[in-house]
Short mmCIF file of C-alpha atoms in Angstrom, two decimals:
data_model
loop_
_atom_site.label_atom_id
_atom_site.label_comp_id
_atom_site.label_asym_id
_atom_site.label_seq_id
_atom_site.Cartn_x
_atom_site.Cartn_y
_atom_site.Cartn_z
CA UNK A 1 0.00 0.00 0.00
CA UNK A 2 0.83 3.26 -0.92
CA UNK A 3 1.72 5.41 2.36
CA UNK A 4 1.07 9.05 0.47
CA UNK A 5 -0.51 9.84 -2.59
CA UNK A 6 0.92 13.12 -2.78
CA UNK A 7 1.14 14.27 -6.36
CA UNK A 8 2.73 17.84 -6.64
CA UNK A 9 2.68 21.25 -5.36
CA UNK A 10 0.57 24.17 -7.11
CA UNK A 11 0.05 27.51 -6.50
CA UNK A 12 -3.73 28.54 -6.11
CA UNK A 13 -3.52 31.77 -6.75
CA UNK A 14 -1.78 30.90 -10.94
CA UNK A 15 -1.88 27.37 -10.92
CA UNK A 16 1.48 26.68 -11.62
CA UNK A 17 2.90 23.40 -10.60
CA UNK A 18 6.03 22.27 -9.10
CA UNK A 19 7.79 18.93 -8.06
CA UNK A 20 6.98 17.86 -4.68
CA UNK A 21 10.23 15.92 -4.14
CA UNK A 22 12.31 19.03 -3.98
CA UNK A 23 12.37 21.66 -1.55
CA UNK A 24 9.75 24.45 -2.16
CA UNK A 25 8.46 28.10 -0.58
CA UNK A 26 6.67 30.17 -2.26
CA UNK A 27 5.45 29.92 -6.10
CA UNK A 28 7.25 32.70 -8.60
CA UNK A 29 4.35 34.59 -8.55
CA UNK A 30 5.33 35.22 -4.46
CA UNK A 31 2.11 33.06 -3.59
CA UNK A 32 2.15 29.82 -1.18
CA UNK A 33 2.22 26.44 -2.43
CA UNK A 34 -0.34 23.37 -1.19
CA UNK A 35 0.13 19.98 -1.38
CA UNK A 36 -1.92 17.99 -4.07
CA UNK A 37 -2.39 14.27 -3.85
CA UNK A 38 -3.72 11.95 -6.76
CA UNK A 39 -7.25 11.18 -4.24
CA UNK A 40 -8.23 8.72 -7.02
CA UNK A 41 -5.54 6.45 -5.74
CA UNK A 42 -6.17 7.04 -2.20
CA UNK A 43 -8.03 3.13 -1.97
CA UNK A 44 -8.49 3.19 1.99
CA UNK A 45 -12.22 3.95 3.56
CA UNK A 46 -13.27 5.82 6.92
CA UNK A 47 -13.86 2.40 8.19
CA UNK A 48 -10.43 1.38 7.33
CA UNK A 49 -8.69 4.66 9.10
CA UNK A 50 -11.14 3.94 11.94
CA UNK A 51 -8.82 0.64 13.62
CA UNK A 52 -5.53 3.08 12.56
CA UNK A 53 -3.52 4.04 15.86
CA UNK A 54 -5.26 7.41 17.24
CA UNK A 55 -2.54 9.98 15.63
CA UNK A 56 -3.20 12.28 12.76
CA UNK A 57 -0.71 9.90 10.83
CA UNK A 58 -4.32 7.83 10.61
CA UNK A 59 -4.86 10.02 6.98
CA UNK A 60 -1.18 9.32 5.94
CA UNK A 61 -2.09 8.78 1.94
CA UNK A 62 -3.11 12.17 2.42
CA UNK A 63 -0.48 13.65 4.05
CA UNK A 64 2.71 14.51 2.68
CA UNK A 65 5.68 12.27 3.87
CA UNK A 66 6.21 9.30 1.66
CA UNK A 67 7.86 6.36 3.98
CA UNK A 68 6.72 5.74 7.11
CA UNK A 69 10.40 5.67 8.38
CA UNK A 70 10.42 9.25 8.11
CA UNK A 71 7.60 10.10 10.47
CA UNK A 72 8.70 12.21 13.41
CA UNK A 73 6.38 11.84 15.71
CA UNK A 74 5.59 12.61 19.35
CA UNK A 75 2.00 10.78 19.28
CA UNK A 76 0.22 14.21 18.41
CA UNK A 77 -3.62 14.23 17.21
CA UNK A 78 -6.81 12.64 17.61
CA UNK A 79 -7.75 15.44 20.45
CA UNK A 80 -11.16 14.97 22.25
CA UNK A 81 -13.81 17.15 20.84
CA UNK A 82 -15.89 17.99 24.07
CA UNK A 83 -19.34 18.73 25.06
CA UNK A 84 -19.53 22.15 26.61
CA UNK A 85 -23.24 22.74 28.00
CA UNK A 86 -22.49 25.12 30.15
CA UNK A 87 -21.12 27.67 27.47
CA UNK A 88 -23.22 26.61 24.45
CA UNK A 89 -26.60 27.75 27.39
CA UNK A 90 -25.40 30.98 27.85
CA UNK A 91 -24.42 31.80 24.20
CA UNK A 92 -27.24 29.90 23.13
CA UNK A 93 -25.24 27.27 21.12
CA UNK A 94 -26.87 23.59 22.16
CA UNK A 95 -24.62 21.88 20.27
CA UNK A 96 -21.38 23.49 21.08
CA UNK A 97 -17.94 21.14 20.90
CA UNK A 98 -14.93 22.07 21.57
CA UNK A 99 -11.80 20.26 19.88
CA UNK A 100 -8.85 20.55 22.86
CA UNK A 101 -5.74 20.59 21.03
CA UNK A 102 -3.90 22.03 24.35
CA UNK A 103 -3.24 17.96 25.29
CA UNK A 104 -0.71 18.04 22.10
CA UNK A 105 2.86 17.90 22.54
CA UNK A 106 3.62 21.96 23.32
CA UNK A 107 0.23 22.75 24.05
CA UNK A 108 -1.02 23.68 21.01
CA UNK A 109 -2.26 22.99 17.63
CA UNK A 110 0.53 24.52 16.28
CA UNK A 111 2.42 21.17 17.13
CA UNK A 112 0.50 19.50 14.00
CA UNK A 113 2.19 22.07 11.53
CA UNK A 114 5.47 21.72 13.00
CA UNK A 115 5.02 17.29 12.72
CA UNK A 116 4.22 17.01 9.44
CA UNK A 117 6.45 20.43 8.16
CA UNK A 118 9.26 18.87 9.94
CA UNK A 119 8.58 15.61 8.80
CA UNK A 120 8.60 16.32 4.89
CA UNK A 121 11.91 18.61 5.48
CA UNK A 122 13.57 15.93 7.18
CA UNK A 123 12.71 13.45 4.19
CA UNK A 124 13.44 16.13 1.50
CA UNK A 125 17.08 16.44 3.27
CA UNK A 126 17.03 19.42 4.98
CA UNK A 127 19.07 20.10 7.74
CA UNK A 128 18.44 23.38 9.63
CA UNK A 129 15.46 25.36 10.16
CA UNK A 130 14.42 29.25 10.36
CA UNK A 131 11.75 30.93 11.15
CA UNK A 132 9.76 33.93 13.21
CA UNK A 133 7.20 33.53 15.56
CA UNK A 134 5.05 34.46 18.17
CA UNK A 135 5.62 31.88 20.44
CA UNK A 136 3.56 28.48 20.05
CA UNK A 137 4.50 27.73 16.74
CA UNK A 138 8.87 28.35 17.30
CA UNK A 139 8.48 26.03 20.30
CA UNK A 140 6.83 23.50 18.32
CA UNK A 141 9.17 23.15 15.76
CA UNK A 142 12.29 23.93 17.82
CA UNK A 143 10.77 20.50 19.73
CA UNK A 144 9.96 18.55 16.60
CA UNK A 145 13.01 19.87 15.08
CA UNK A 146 15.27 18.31 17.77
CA UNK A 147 13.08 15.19 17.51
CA UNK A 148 14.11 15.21 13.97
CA UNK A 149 17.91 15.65 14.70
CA UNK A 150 17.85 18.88 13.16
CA UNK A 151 18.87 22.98 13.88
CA UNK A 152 16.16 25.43 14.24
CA UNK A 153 17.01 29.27 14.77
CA UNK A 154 13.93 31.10 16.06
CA UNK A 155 13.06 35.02 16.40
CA UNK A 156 10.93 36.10 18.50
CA UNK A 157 9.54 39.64 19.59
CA UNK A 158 10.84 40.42 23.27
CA UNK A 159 7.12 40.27 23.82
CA UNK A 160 6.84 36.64 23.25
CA UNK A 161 5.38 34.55 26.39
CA UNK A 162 8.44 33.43 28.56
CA UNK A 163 6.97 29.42 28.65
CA UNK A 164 7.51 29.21 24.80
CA UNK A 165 10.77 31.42 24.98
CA UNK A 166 12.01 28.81 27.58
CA UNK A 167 10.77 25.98 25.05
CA UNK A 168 12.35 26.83 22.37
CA UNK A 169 15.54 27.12 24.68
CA UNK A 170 15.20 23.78 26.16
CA UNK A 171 14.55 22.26 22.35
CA UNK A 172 18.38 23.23 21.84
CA UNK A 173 16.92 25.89 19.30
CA UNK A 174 18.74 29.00 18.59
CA UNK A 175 16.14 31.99 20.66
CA UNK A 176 16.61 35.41 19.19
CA UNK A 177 14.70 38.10 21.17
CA UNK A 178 13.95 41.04 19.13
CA UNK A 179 12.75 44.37 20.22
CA UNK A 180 9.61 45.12 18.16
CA UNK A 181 7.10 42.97 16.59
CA UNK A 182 6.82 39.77 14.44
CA UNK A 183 7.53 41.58 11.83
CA UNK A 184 10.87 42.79 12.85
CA UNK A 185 11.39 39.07 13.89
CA UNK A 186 10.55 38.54 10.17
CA UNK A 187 13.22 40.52 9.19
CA UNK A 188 15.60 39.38 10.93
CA UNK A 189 15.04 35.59 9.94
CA UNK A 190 15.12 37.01 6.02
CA UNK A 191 18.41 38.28 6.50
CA UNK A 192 19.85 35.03 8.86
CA UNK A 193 18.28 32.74 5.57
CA UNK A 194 20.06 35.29 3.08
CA UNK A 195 23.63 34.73 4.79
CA UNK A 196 22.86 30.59 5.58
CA UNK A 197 22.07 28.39 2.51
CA UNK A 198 21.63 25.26 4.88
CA UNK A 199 19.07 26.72 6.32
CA UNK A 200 15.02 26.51 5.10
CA UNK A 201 12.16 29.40 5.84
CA UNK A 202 9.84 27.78 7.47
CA UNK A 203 7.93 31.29 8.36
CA UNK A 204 4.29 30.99 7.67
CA UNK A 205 2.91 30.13 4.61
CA UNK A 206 6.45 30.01 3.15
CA UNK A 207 6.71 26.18 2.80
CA UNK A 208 3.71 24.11 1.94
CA UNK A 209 3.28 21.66 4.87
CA UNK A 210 2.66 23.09 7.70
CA UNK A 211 -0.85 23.66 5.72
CA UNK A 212 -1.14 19.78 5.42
CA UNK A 213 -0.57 19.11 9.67
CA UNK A 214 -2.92 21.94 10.48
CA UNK A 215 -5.84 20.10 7.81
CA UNK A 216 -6.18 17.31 10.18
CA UNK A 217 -7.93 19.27 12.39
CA UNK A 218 -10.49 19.33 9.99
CA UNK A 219 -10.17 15.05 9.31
CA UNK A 220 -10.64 14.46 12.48
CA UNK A 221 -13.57 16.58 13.63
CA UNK A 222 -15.18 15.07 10.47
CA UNK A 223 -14.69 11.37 11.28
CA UNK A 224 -15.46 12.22 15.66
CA UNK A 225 -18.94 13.90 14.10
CA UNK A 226 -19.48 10.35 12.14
CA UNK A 227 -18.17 11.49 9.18
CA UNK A 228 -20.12 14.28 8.79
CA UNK A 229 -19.81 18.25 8.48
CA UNK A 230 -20.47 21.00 11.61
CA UNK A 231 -22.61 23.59 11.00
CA UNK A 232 -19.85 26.02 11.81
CA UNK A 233 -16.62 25.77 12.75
CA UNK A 234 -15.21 29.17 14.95
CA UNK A 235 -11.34 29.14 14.94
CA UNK A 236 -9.09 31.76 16.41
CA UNK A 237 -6.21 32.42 13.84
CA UNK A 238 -2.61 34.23 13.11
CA UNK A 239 -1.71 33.89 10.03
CA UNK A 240 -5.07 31.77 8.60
CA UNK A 241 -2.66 28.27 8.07
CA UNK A 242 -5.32 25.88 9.94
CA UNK A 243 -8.41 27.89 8.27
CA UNK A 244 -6.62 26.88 4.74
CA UNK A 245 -6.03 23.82 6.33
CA UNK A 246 -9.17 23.10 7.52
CA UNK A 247 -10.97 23.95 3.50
CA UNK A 248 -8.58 21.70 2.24
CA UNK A 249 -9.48 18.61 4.07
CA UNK A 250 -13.09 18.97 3.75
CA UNK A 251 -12.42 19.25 0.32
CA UNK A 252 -10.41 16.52 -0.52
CA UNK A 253 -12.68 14.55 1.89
CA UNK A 254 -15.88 15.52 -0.29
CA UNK A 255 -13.51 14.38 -3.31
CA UNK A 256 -12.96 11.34 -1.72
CA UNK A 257 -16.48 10.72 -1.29
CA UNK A 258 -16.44 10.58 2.55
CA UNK A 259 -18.82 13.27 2.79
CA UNK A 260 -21.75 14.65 1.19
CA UNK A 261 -23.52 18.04 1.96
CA UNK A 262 -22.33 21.45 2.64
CA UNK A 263 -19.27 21.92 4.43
CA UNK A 264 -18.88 23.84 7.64
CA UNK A 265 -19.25 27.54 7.68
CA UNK A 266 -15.41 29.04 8.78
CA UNK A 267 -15.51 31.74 11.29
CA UNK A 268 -12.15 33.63 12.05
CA UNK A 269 -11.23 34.96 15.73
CA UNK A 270 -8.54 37.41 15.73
CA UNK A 271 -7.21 39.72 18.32
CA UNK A 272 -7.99 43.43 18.25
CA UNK A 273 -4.34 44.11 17.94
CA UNK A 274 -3.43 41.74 15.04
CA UNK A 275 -6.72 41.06 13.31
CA UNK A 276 -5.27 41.53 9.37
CA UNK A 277 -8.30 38.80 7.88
CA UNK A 278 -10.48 40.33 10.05
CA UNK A 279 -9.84 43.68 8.76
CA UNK A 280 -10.00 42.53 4.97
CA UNK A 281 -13.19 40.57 5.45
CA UNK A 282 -15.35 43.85 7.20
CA UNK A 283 -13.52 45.85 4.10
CA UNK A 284 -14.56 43.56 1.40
CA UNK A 285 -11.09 43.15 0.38
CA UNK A 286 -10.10 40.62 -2.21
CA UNK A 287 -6.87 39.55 -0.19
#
């Protein structure tokens, strides 16, 4: 059996395509890349994935590492999705769920990204790792990074929480505190990556996998609703990688033919100080 079906990359915004076997970022046209996979050959069923072990590796044909050898793993996925009565009373939600992805290695969902992003970079050769961040996502793949026997520099804004600071630190990563904001941390990585060719960008968005560890979010709320759709799914988001994420699984899952129906209607949470899709959405921007 087949372990992934992944195809090739493509750019949605122009469509061109690129080889999945090398190391990408972004398209020529300065857009992000996704992962496609041939679904057609994809011959396993939800009752088949249902007796897999409880990790998001459960949807590996659809996921991007080819061999099995290459999984880095620290048993992350399959979080509950709980009942809350209490909450869904008062905001007059009966039916409200909430998916805990703070049991995850790191505490965070971000720790999905960093699995199968560091997974696919270990397999594709590469041997250091860069990137900015806020905090949750530099200590997760500082962590799976080590896991992976690999370097990982990490900037951070001096504002960053001290818990994922100290991760990072105890991951062996490289910590750089900068004085500003995430973009100044961005800046800094761009010029660290200009001087370093061994290491990759693995900033948001910038390399096409992190997409593909977020999506299981959306697999596995699908298969712990019986393989069907939520009416709405309300996600609080930086940079929008899991809401991608999340469109693309229930899309490849309707190609599939696991589901039927309308998909979930995707609801973005942002802070007031760093609400960009938020902004753009009210504005009836195009991007």
């Amino acid at each position: 059996m087949t372990f992934s079906c992944l195809s090739h990359l493509d750019c949605a915004r122009c469509g061109r395509q690129y080889d999945a076997d090398v190391v990408n970022n972004l398209c020529t046209c300065g857009s992000p890349l996704l992962a496609r996979y041939s679904l057609a050959s994809v011959s396993v069923s939800p009752s088949d994935i249902a007796v897999r072990p409880p990790t998001l590796w459960r949807y590996h044909e659809v996921l991007p590492v080819r061999s099995a050898e290459r999984v880095v793993s620290l048993g992350e996925g399959m979080t509950p999705l709980l009942p809350m009565p209490t909450l869904g009373k008062d905001l007059d939600v009966p039916g409200l769920l909430m998916k805990d992805d703070g049991l995850i290695p790191t505490g965070s969902f971000k720790a999905r990204g960093a699995a199968v992003g560091v997974s696919r970079a270990s397999e594709l050769g590469v041997t250091g790792l860069a990137m900015p961040s806020n905090g949750n996502a530099g200590a997760a793949w500082a962590l799976y990074g080590a896991r992976a026997g690999m370097s990982s520099l990490v900037a951070m804004p001096t504002g960053a929480p001290r818990i994922t600071q100290a991760e990072c630190v105890a991951a062996g990563a490289e910590l750089i505190l900068v004085d500003g904001h995430i973009g100044d941390a961005g800046k800094l990585i761009a010029s660290r990556l200009a001087a370093d060719g061994s290491l990759m960008d693995a900033s948001t968005l910038k390399e096409p996998y992190r997409i593909e560890g977020k999506k299981t979010m959306g697999y596995e709320i699908v298969e712990q609703l019986g393989w069907t759709c939520p009416d709405v799914i309300v996600y609080p988001t930086g940079g929008g990688v899991g809401l991608i994420g999340i469109h693309k699984a229930i899309s490849e899952m309707r190609s599939l033919g696991w589901i039927t129906g309308p998909g979930p209607r995707l609801v973005a949470v942002q802070a007031t100080g760093c609400a960009p899709i938020v902004r753009a959405f009210e504005a009836g921007a195009t991007e």
